[in-house]
PDB file of C-alpha atoms in Angstrom:
ATOM      1  CA  UNK A 217     -33.724  24.872  75.932  1.00  0.00           C
ATOM      2  CA  UNK A 218     -35.355  23.384  73.146  1.00  0.00           C
ATOM      3  CA  UNK A 219     -33.274  22.777  69.988  1.00  0.00           C
ATOM      4  CA  UNK A 220     -33.832  23.662  66.386  1.00  0.00           C
ATOM      5  CA  UNK A 221     -31.390  21.733  64.127  1.00  0.00           C
ATOM      6  CA  UNK A 222     -30.869  22.894  60.546  1.00  0.00           C
ATOM      7  CA  UNK A 223     -29.821  19.649  58.625  1.00  0.00           C
ATOM      8  CA  UNK A 224     -27.292  20.708  56.002  1.00  0.00           C
ATOM      9  CA  UNK A 225     -26.565  18.546  52.839  1.00  0.00           C
ATOM     10  CA  UNK A 226     -24.488  19.081  49.828  1.00  0.00           C
ATOM     11  CA  UNK A 227     -26.183  21.368  47.561  1.00  0.00           C
ATOM     12  CA  UNK A 228     -28.551  22.842  50.099  1.00  0.00           C
ATOM     13  CA  UNK A 229     -30.340  26.258  49.437  1.00  0.00           C
ATOM     14  CA  UNK A 230     -28.589  28.588  51.707  1.00  0.00           C
ATOM     15  CA  UNK A 231     -31.606  31.067  51.778  1.00  0.00           C
ATOM     16  CA  UNK A 232     -33.775  28.177  53.023  1.00  0.00           C
ATOM     17  CA  UNK A 233     -31.466  27.929  56.151  1.00  0.00           C
ATOM     18  CA  UNK A 234     -30.133  31.509  56.727  1.00  0.00           C
ATOM     19  CA  UNK A 235     -33.744  33.224  56.768  1.00  0.00           C
ATOM     20  CA  UNK A 236     -35.328  30.868  59.260  1.00  0.00           C
ATOM     21  CA  UNK A 237     -32.188  30.587  61.251  1.00  0.00           C
ATOM     22  CA  UNK A 238     -32.182  34.232  61.981  1.00  0.00           C
ATOM     23  CA  UNK A 239     -35.932  34.337  62.858  1.00  0.00           C
ATOM     24  CA  UNK A 240     -35.766  31.489  65.533  1.00  0.00           C
ATOM     25  CA  UNK A 241     -32.356  32.887  66.725  1.00  0.00           C
ATOM     26  CA  UNK A 242     -33.963  36.087  67.288  1.00  0.00           C
ATOM     27  CA  UNK A 243     -36.760  34.800  69.372  1.00  0.00           C
ATOM     28  CA  UNK A 244     -34.420  33.633  72.268  1.00  0.00           C
ATOM     29  CA  UNK A 245     -36.513  30.594  72.803  1.00  0.00           C
ATOM     30  CA  UNK A 246     -34.492  27.929  71.014  1.00  0.00           C
ATOM     31  CA  UNK A 247     -30.771  26.808  70.706  1.00  0.00           C
ATOM     32  CA  UNK A 248     -30.414  27.099  67.030  1.00  0.00           C
ATOM     33  CA  UNK A 249     -27.658  25.082  65.291  1.00  0.00           C
ATOM     34  CA  UNK A 250     -26.401  23.915  62.076  1.00  0.00           C
ATOM     35  CA  UNK A 251     -26.018  20.159  61.860  1.00  0.00           C
ATOM     36  CA  UNK A 252     -25.345  17.301  59.284  1.00  0.00           C
ATOM     37  CA  UNK A 253     -25.675  13.642  59.191  1.00  0.00           C
ATOM     38  CA  UNK A 254     -21.932  13.407  58.700  1.00  0.00           C
ATOM     39  CA  UNK A 255     -21.362  15.536  61.819  1.00  0.00           C
ATOM     40  CA  UNK A 256     -19.430  18.742  62.069  1.00  0.00           C
ATOM     41  CA  UNK A 257     -17.664  20.190  59.036  1.00  0.00           C
ATOM     42  CA  UNK A 258     -18.018  22.599  56.055  1.00  0.00           C
ATOM     43  CA  UNK A 259     -20.997  21.731  53.730  1.00  0.00           C
ATOM     44  CA  UNK A 260     -21.157  23.234  50.438  1.00  0.00           C
ATOM     45  CA  UNK A 261     -24.355  24.916  49.298  1.00  0.00           C
ATOM     46  CA  UNK A 262     -25.846  24.879  45.792  1.00  0.00           C
ATOM     47  CA  UNK A 263     -24.652  28.370  45.306  1.00  0.00           C
ATOM     48  CA  UNK A 264     -21.162  28.545  43.930  1.00  0.00           C
ATOM     49  CA  UNK A 265     -18.682  29.870  46.447  1.00  0.00           C
ATOM     50  CA  UNK A 266     -21.131  29.869  49.442  1.00  0.00           C
ATOM     51  CA  UNK A 267     -20.741  27.173  52.351  1.00  0.00           C
ATOM     52  CA  UNK A 268     -21.928  26.914  55.832  1.00  0.00           C
ATOM     53  CA  UNK A 269     -20.387  24.972  58.694  1.00  0.00           C
ATOM     54  CA  UNK A 270     -22.331  22.256  60.596  1.00  0.00           C
ATOM     55  CA  UNK A 271     -21.244  22.603  64.317  1.00  0.00           C
ATOM     56  CA  UNK A 272     -22.642  19.126  65.392  1.00  0.00           C
ATOM     57  CA  UNK A 273     -24.153  15.762  64.269  1.00  0.00           C
ATOM     58  CA  UNK A 274     -27.665  15.748  63.598  1.00  0.00           C
ATOM     59  CA  UNK A 275     -29.504  14.343  66.621  1.00  0.00           C
ATOM     60  CA  UNK A 276     -33.067  13.076  65.768  1.00  0.00           C
ATOM     61  CA  UNK A 277     -33.674  12.161  69.536  1.00  0.00           C
ATOM     62  CA  UNK A 278     -33.467  15.717  70.795  1.00  0.00           C
ATOM     63  CA  UNK A 279     -36.404  17.818  71.819  1.00  0.00           C
ATOM     64  CA  UNK A 280     -37.384  20.691  69.604  1.00  0.00           C
ATOM     65  CA  UNK A 281     -37.500  21.207  65.789  1.00  0.00           C
ATOM     66  CA  UNK A 282     -35.622  19.560  62.787  1.00  0.00           C
ATOM     67  CA  UNK A 283     -35.548  21.970  59.825  1.00  0.00           C
ATOM     68  CA  UNK A 284     -34.809  20.682  56.351  1.00  0.00           C
ATOM     69  CA  UNK A 285     -33.973  22.979  53.527  1.00  0.00           C
ATOM     70  CA  UNK A 286     -34.389  22.448  49.825  1.00  0.00           C
ATOM     71  CA  UNK A 287     -31.681  22.532  47.290  1.00  0.00           C
ATOM     72  CA  UNK A 288     -30.292  25.224  44.978  1.00  0.00           C
ATOM     73  CA  UNK A 289     -29.229  24.666  41.308  1.00  0.00           C
ATOM     74  CA  UNK A 290     -30.636  24.175  37.896  1.00  0.00           C
ATOM     75  CA  UNK A 291     -34.084  22.464  37.429  1.00  0.00           C
ATOM     76  CA  UNK A 292     -33.633  21.214  33.921  1.00  0.00           C
ATOM     77  CA  UNK A 293     -32.152  17.924  33.652  1.00  0.00           C
ATOM     78  CA  UNK A 294     -28.410  17.614  32.399  1.00  0.00           C
ATOM     79  CA  UNK A 295     -27.772  21.171  31.727  1.00  0.00           C
ATOM     80  CA  UNK A 296     -24.085  20.301  31.832  1.00  0.00           C
ATOM     81  CA  UNK A 297     -22.244  17.159  32.863  1.00  0.00           C
ATOM     82  CA  UNK A 298     -20.488  18.867  35.757  1.00  0.00           C
ATOM     83  CA  UNK A 299     -23.655  20.725  37.209  1.00  0.00           C
ATOM     84  CA  UNK A 300     -26.012  18.891  39.536  1.00  0.00           C
ATOM     85  CA  UNK A 301     -29.769  19.570  39.166  1.00  0.00           C
ATOM     86  CA  UNK A 302     -32.042  20.120  42.051  1.00  0.00           C
ATOM     87  CA  UNK A 303     -33.828  16.709  41.677  1.00  0.00           C
ATOM     88  CA  UNK A 304     -30.400  14.979  41.734  1.00  0.00           C
ATOM     89  CA  UNK A 305     -29.395  16.695  45.056  1.00  0.00           C
ATOM     90  CA  UNK A 306     -32.587  16.229  46.845  1.00  0.00           C
ATOM     91  CA  UNK A 307     -32.716  12.410  45.594  1.00  0.00           C
ATOM     92  CA  UNK A 308     -29.011  11.894  47.007  1.00  0.00           C
ATOM     93  CA  UNK A 309     -30.024  13.417  50.224  1.00  0.00           C
ATOM     94  CA  UNK A 310     -33.176  11.342  50.538  1.00  0.00           C
ATOM     95  CA  UNK A 311     -31.291   8.215  49.974  1.00  0.00           C
ATOM     96  CA  UNK A 312     -28.366   9.121  52.169  1.00  0.00           C
ATOM     97  CA  UNK A 313     -27.262   8.672  55.789  1.00  0.00           C
ATOM     98  CA  UNK A 314     -29.911  11.382  57.014  1.00  0.00           C
ATOM     99  CA  UNK A 315     -32.717   9.171  55.927  1.00  0.00           C
ATOM    100  CA  UNK A 316     -32.810   6.967  58.989  1.00  0.00           C
ATOM    101  CA  UNK A 317     -32.205   9.857  61.259  1.00  0.00           C
ATOM    102  CA  UNK A 318     -35.318  11.735  59.884  1.00  0.00           C
ATOM    103  CA  UNK A 319     -37.394   8.747  60.254  1.00  0.00           C
ATOM    104  CA  UNK A 320     -36.271   8.686  64.075  1.00  0.00           C
ATOM    105  CA  UNK A 321     -37.066  12.407  64.242  1.00  0.00           C
ATOM    106  CA  UNK A 322     -40.544  11.775  62.917  1.00  0.00           C
ATOM    107  CA  UNK A 323     -40.894   8.954  65.676  1.00  0.00           C
ATOM    108  CA  UNK A 324     -39.765  11.313  68.447  1.00  0.00           C
ATOM    109  CA  UNK A 325     -42.814  12.668  70.213  1.00  0.00           C
ATOM    110  CA  UNK A 326     -41.015  15.630  71.188  1.00  0.00           C
ATOM    111  CA  UNK A 327     -39.792  16.703  67.830  1.00  0.00           C
ATOM    112  CA  UNK A 328     -41.452  18.791  65.022  1.00  0.00           C
ATOM    113  CA  UNK A 329     -40.050  18.581  61.425  1.00  0.00           C
ATOM    114  CA  UNK A 330     -40.208  21.639  59.529  1.00  0.00           C
ATOM    115  CA  UNK A 331     -39.233  21.809  55.870  1.00  0.00           C
ATOM    116  CA  UNK A 332     -38.680  24.768  53.498  1.00  0.00           C
ATOM    117  CA  UNK A 333     -39.118  24.687  49.684  1.00  0.00           C
ATOM    118  CA  UNK A 334     -37.805  21.495  48.361  1.00  0.00           C
ATOM    119  CA  UNK A 335     -37.243  20.028  51.853  1.00  0.00           C
ATOM    120  CA  UNK A 336     -40.564  18.346  51.664  1.00  0.00           C
ATOM    121  CA  UNK A 337     -39.990  16.787  48.318  1.00  0.00           C
ATOM    122  CA  UNK A 338     -36.700  15.278  49.795  1.00  0.00           C
ATOM    123  CA  UNK A 339     -38.463  13.773  52.650  1.00  0.00           C
ATOM    124  CA  UNK A 340     -41.238  12.499  50.190  1.00  0.00           C
ATOM    125  CA  UNK A 341     -38.503  10.903  48.010  1.00  0.00           C
ATOM    126  CA  UNK A 342     -37.384   9.228  51.121  1.00  0.00           C
ATOM    127  CA  UNK A 343     -40.773   7.688  51.758  1.00  0.00           C
ATOM    128  CA  UNK A 344     -41.372   9.641  55.046  1.00  0.00           C
ATOM    129  CA  UNK A 345     -44.493  11.803  53.993  1.00  0.00           C
ATOM    130  CA  UNK A 346     -46.924   9.191  52.416  1.00  0.00           C
ATOM    131  CA  UNK A 347     -50.328  10.218  53.447  1.00  0.00           C
ATOM    132  CA  UNK A 348     -49.182  13.422  55.122  1.00  0.00           C
ATOM    133  CA  UNK A 349     -50.334  17.063  54.172  1.00  0.00           C
ATOM    134  CA  UNK A 350     -47.524  19.392  52.943  1.00  0.00           C
ATOM    135  CA  UNK A 351     -46.562  22.106  50.513  1.00  0.00           C
ATOM    136  CA  UNK A 352     -43.244  22.827  48.514  1.00  0.00           C
ATOM    137  CA  UNK A 353     -42.137  25.043  45.700  1.00  0.00           C
ATOM    138  CA  UNK A 354     -44.511  25.531  42.982  1.00  0.00           C
ATOM    139  CA  UNK A 355     -42.507  23.571  40.473  1.00  0.00           C
ATOM    140  CA  UNK A 356     -42.490  20.460  42.699  1.00  0.00           C
ATOM    141  CA  UNK A 357     -46.125  20.374  43.868  1.00  0.00           C
ATOM    142  CA  UNK A 358     -47.093  17.984  41.151  1.00  0.00           C
ATOM    143  CA  UNK A 359     -44.252  15.783  41.891  1.00  0.00           C
ATOM    144  CA  UNK A 360     -44.934  15.988  45.621  1.00  0.00           C
ATOM    145  CA  UNK A 361     -48.538  14.715  44.917  1.00  0.00           C
ATOM    146  CA  UNK A 362     -47.118  11.904  42.611  1.00  0.00           C
ATOM    147  CA  UNK A 363     -45.335  10.385  45.707  1.00  0.00           C
ATOM    148  CA  UNK A 364     -48.420  10.012  47.896  1.00  0.00           C
ATOM    149  CA  UNK A 365     -48.527  13.328  49.673  1.00  0.00           C
ATOM    150  CA  UNK A 366     -51.770  15.504  50.016  1.00  0.00           C
ATOM    151  CA  UNK A 367     -50.031  18.414  48.255  1.00  0.00           C
ATOM    152  CA  UNK A 368     -51.375  21.861  49.222  1.00  0.00           C
ATOM    153  CA  UNK A 369     -50.586  25.173  47.350  1.00  0.00           C
ATOM    154  CA  UNK A 370     -50.226  27.349  50.388  1.00  0.00           C
ATOM    155  CA  UNK A 371     -47.523  29.602  51.822  1.00  0.00           C
ATOM    156  CA  UNK A 372     -47.288  27.360  55.029  1.00  0.00           C
ATOM    157  CA  UNK A 373     -48.996  23.994  55.785  1.00  0.00           C
ATOM    158  CA  UNK A 374     -49.338  22.706  59.446  1.00  0.00           C
ATOM    159  CA  UNK A 375     -49.798  19.039  59.592  1.00  0.00           C
ATOM    160  CA  UNK A 376     -49.225  18.523  63.254  1.00  0.00           C
ATOM    161  CA  UNK A 377     -45.570  17.424  63.870  1.00  0.00           C
ATOM    162  CA  UNK A 378     -44.854  18.431  60.319  1.00  0.00           C
ATOM    163  CA  UNK A 379     -44.776  22.076  59.187  1.00  0.00           C
ATOM    164  CA  UNK A 380     -43.821  22.872  55.512  1.00  0.00           C
ATOM    165  CA  UNK A 381     -43.165  26.128  53.612  1.00  0.00           C
ATOM    166  CA  UNK A 382     -43.516  26.780  49.945  1.00  0.00           C
ATOM    167  CA  UNK A 383     -41.074  28.647  48.054  1.00  0.00           C
ATOM    168  CA  UNK A 384     -37.564  29.924  48.945  1.00  0.00           C
ATOM    169  CA  UNK A 385     -38.697  32.902  51.011  1.00  0.00           C
ATOM    170  CA  UNK A 386     -41.307  30.900  53.002  1.00  0.00           C
ATOM    171  CA  UNK A 387     -38.716  30.011  55.467  1.00  0.00           C
ATOM    172  CA  UNK A 388     -39.456  33.412  57.015  1.00  0.00           C
ATOM    173  CA  UNK A 389     -43.080  32.717  57.254  1.00  0.00           C
ATOM    174  CA  UNK A 390     -42.758  29.098  58.477  1.00  0.00           C
ATOM    175  CA  UNK A 391     -40.240  30.076  61.268  1.00  0.00           C
ATOM    176  CA  UNK A 392     -42.596  32.943  62.315  1.00  0.00           C
ATOM    177  CA  UNK A 393     -45.519  30.589  62.289  1.00  0.00           C
ATOM    178  CA  UNK A 394     -43.652  28.157  64.565  1.00  0.00           C
ATOM    179  CA  UNK A 395     -43.122  31.022  67.032  1.00  0.00           C
ATOM    180  CA  UNK A 396     -46.672  32.027  66.891  1.00  0.00           C
ATOM    181  CA  UNK A 397     -47.999  28.427  67.092  1.00  0.00           C
ATOM    182  CA  UNK A 398     -45.723  27.197  69.918  1.00  0.00           C
ATOM    183  CA  UNK A 399     -44.530  30.266  71.723  1.00  0.00           C
ATOM    184  CA  UNK A 400     -47.372  32.876  71.283  1.00  0.00           C
ATOM    185  CA  UNK A 401     -48.378  35.607  69.155  1.00  0.00           C
ATOM    186  CA  UNK A 402     -46.359  38.052  71.237  1.00  0.00           C
ATOM    187  CA  UNK A 403     -43.033  36.250  70.481  1.00  0.00           C
ATOM    188  CA  UNK A 404     -43.804  36.212  66.855  1.00  0.00           C
ATOM    189  CA  UNK A 405     -44.969  39.925  66.635  1.00  0.00           C
ATOM    190  CA  UNK A 406     -41.710  40.981  68.453  1.00  0.00           C
ATOM    191  CA  UNK A 407     -39.558  39.209  65.854  1.00  0.00           C
ATOM    192  CA  UNK A 408     -41.630  40.455  62.979  1.00  0.00           C
ATOM    193  CA  UNK A 409     -41.091  44.089  64.267  1.00  0.00           C
ATOM    194  CA  UNK A 410     -37.367  43.395  64.675  1.00  0.00           C
ATOM    195  CA  UNK A 411     -37.174  42.118  61.060  1.00  0.00           C
ATOM    196  CA  UNK A 412     -39.631  44.665  59.755  1.00  0.00           C
ATOM    197  CA  UNK A 413     -41.331  41.859  57.895  1.00  0.00           C
ATOM    198  CA  UNK A 414     -45.056  40.747  58.250  1.00  0.00           C
ATOM    199  CA  UNK A 415     -45.874  37.037  57.791  1.00  0.00           C
ATOM    200  CA  UNK A 416     -47.316  36.357  54.372  1.00  0.00           C
ATOM    201  CA  UNK A 417     -50.293  34.150  53.344  1.00  0.00           C
ATOM    202  CA  UNK A 418     -52.842  32.080  55.111  1.00  0.00           C
ATOM    203  CA  UNK A 419     -51.478  29.020  56.787  1.00  0.00           C
ATOM    204  CA  UNK A 420     -53.194  25.653  56.022  1.00  0.00           C
ATOM    205  CA  UNK A 421     -53.966  23.622  59.072  1.00  0.00           C
ATOM    206  CA  UNK A 422     -54.653  19.959  58.750  1.00  0.00           C
ATOM    207  CA  UNK A 423     -57.796  18.905  60.484  1.00  0.00           C
ATOM    208  CA  UNK A 424     -57.153  15.271  60.266  1.00  0.00           C
ATOM    209  CA  UNK A 425     -54.231  15.293  62.766  1.00  0.00           C
ATOM    210  CA  UNK A 426     -50.590  14.309  62.176  1.00  0.00           C
ATOM    211  CA  UNK A 427     -49.992  11.287  60.168  1.00  0.00           C
ATOM    212  CA  UNK A 428     -47.626   8.427  61.002  1.00  0.00           C
ATOM    213  CA  UNK A 429     -44.573   7.501  59.073  1.00  0.00           C
ATOM    214  CA  UNK A 430     -44.472   3.654  58.433  1.00  0.00           C
TER     215      UNK A 430
END
């Protein structure tokens, strides 16, 4: 069975993870798991008091999907010396141990990378999305464009082996789109009925084909 690996990091947004995790799990088509670059262990989210446990190390060579969430926290710079902002959390993840693993995932022909909310911004900060088409949270679209990404204001963007969702709740829409694109409309519709949720927005599909990571 194909794997869907959710890559956790300190400060991740739990809704970016839990919502698409449940959608993909409900499909019965994928082995869905929480992973981290550091291997198994508890990972703190950006929401105080909420943690998730990675059950395995991130394997970029596996067949399936790699899902990258955004971060949760204040947006303004330096709100408090003890509080980490979203830009700081994303930048730390982008320059950490996950970076070379994510590069390998993009090089894997049997892998599709899916980002939710600020996840695409983290990958752009890591230098992995130059020339690609993607979306992110509305507050980060300009920043995404400034790093060499063709930033599109859409709920979901399909750029071949890169699928990105915009705001926090777009994880539901991105995951349902993955099911429809790769497993058929009947699978996606069955999960929609189960969740009593209809996928929102029009998906922007790139006509230029997937880009390459240098």
